[in-house]
XYZ file of N, CA and C in Angstrom:
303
model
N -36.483 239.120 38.055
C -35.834 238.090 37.278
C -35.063 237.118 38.175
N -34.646 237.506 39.194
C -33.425 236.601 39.873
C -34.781 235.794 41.111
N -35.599 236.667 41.073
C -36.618 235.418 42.252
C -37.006 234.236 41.394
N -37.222 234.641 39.699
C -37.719 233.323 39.004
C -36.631 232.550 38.982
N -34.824 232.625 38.820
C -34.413 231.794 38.547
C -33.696 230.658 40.353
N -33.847 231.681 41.394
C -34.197 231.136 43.277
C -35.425 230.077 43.205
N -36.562 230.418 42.561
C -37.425 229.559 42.406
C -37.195 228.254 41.350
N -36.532 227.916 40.428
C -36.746 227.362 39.565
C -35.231 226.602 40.405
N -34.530 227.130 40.450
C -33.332 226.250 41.077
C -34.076 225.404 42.589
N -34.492 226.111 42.976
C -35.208 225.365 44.249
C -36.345 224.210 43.947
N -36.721 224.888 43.221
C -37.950 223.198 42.327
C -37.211 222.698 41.805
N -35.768 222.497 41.161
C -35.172 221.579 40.956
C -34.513 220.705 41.800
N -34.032 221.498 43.110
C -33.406 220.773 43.616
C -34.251 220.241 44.838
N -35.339 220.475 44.529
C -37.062 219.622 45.246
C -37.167 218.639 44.548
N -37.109 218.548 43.301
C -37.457 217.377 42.178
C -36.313 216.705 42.923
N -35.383 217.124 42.631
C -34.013 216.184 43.009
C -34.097 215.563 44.576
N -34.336 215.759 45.258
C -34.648 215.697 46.652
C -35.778 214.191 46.525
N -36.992 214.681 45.689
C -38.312 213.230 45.562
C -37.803 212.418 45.141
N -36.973 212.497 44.145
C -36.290 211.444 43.101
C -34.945 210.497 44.068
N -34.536 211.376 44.830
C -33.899 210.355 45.903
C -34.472 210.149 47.265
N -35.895 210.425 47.464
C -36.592 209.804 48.072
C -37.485 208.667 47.531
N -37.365 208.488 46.745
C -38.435 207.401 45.809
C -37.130 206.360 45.609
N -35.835 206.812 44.870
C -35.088 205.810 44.522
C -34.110 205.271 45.733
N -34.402 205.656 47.066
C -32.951 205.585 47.334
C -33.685 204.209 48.616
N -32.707 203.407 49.012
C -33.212 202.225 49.660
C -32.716 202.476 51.481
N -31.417 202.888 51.377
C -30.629 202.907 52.341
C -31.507 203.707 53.338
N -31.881 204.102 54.484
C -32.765 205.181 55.206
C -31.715 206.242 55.275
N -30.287 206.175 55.238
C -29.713 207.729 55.560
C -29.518 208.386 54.041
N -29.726 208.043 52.773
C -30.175 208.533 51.890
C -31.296 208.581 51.992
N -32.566 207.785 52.137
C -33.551 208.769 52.354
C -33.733 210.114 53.500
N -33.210 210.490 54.387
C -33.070 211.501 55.415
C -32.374 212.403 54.661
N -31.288 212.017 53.792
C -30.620 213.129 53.173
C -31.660 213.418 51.920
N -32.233 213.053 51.487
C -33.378 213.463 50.492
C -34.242 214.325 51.014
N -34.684 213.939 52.321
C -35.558 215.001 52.810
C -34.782 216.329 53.150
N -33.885 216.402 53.549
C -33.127 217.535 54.397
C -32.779 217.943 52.831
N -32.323 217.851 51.908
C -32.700 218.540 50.510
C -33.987 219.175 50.089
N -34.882 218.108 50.321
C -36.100 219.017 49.961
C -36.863 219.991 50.924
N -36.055 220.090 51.965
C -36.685 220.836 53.230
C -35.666 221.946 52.805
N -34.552 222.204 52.413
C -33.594 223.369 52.453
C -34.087 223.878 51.095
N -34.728 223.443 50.003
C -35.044 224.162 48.577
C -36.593 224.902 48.940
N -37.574 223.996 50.412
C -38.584 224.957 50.716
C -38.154 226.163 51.011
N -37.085 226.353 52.189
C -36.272 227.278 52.659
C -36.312 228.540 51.991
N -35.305 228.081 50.708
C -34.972 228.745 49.621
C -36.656 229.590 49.206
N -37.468 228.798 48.970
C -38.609 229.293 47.772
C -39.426 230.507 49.224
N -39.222 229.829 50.623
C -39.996 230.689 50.773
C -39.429 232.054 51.414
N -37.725 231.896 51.331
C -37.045 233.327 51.539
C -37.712 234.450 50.394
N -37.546 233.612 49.350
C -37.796 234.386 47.677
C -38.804 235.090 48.030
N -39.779 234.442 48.680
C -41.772 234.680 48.867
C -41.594 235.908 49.777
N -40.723 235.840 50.603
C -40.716 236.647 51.526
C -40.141 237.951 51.047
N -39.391 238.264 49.878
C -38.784 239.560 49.024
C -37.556 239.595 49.443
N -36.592 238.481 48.865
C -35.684 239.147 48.592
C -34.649 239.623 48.188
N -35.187 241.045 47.175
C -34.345 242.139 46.970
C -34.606 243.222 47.717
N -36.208 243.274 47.999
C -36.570 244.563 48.688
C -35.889 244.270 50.215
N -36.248 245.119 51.042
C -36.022 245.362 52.771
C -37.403 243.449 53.209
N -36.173 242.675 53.313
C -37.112 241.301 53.712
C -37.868 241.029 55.189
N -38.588 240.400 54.866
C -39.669 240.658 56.172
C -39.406 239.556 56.785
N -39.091 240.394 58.253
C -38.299 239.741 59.551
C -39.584 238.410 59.863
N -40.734 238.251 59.911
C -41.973 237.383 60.269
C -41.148 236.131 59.446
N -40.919 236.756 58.339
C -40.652 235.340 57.356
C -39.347 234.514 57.952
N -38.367 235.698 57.927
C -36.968 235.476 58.227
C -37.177 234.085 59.890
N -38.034 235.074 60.736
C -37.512 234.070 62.037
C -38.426 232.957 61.321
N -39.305 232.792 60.750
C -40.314 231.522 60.736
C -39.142 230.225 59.664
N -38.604 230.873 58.490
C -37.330 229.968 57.877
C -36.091 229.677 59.214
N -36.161 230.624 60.088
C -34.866 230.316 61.175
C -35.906 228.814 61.940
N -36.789 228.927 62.251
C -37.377 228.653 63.563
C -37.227 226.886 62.505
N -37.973 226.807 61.064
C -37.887 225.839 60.320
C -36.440 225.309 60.385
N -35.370 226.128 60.255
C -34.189 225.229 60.299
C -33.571 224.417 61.449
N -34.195 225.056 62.255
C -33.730 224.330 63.940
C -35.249 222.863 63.851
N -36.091 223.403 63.617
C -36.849 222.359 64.016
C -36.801 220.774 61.994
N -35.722 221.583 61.506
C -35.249 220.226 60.798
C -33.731 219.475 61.333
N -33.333 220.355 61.801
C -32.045 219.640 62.405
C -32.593 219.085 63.656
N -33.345 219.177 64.237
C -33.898 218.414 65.243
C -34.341 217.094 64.926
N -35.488 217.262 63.720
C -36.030 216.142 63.272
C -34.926 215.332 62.742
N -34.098 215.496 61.966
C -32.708 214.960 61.742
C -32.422 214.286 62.757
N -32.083 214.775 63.736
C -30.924 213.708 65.050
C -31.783 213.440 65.197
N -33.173 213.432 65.073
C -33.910 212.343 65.971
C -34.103 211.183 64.876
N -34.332 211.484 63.280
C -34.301 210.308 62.431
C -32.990 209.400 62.720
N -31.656 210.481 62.931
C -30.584 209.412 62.820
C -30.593 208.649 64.242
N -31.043 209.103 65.363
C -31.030 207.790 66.592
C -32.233 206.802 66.118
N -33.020 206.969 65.705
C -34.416 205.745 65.218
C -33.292 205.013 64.224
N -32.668 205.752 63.409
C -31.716 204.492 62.030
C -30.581 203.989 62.855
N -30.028 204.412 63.640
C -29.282 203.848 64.428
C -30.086 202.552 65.321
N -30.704 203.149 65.548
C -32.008 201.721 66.792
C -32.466 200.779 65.570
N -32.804 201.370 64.503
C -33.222 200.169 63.324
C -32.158 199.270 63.087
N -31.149 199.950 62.572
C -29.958 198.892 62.271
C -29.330 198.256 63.687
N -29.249 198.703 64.670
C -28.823 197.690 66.321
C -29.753 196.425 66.269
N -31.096 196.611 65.965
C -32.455 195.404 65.942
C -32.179 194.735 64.974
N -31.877 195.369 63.471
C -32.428 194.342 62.631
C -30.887 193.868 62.121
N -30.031 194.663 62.155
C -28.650 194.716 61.321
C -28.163 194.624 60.312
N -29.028 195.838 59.670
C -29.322 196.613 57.864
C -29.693 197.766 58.191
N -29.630 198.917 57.789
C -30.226 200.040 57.367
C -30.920 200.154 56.149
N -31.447 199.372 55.699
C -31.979 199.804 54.084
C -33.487 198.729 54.770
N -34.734 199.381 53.446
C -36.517 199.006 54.355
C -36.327 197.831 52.886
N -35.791 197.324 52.259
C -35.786 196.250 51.724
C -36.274 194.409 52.159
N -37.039 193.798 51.668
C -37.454 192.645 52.618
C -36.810 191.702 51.761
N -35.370 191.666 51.841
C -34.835 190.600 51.276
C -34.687 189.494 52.340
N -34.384 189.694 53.779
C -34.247 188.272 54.603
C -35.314 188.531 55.818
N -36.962 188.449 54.151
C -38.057 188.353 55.435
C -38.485 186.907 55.217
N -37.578 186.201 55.094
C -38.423 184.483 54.879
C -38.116 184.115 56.428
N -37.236 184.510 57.311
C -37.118 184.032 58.859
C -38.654 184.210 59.468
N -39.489 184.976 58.565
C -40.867 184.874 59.969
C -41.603 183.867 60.066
């Protein structure tokens, strides 16, 4: 009973995660959308992995090994949004002042 309701909270807060990747303009709301929907995979696939029973270490390091290699991808999105906004001087992918080309 408690893996269906780990799962169902985690697809929600996946839904929630797309929904501010679709709506959100700014790029560090979109990064924070992803790093939501990357921590509710987390979640679904601890569940997958069992656990209430004795949880299986394969799974355990492969969710560890996933969390280092999203905080990685992270600092590396936030130096690219940092280099976007130094070039263009906006953070948001909006083409409101593309009439200069």
């Amino acid at each position: 009973m408690t893996e269906v309701v780990f799962v169902l909270a985690a697809s929600l807060v996946f839904g929630i995660g797309v929904w501010g990747l679709l709506i959100a303009e700014h790029l560090l709301r979109k990064l924070l959308a992803l790093n939501v929907m990357s921590s509710s995979v987390f979640v679904i696939m601890l569940v997958a992995a069992g656990g209430n029973a004795s949880p299986d270490p394969v799974a355990q390091a492969l969710i560890l090994t996933g969390i280092v290699i999203a905080v990685a991808a992270t600092a590396f999105a936030l130096a690219l949004m940092i280099s976007i906004y130094r070039e263009t001087g906006r953070a948001s992918i909006t083409d409101e002042d593309d009439d200069d080309r």
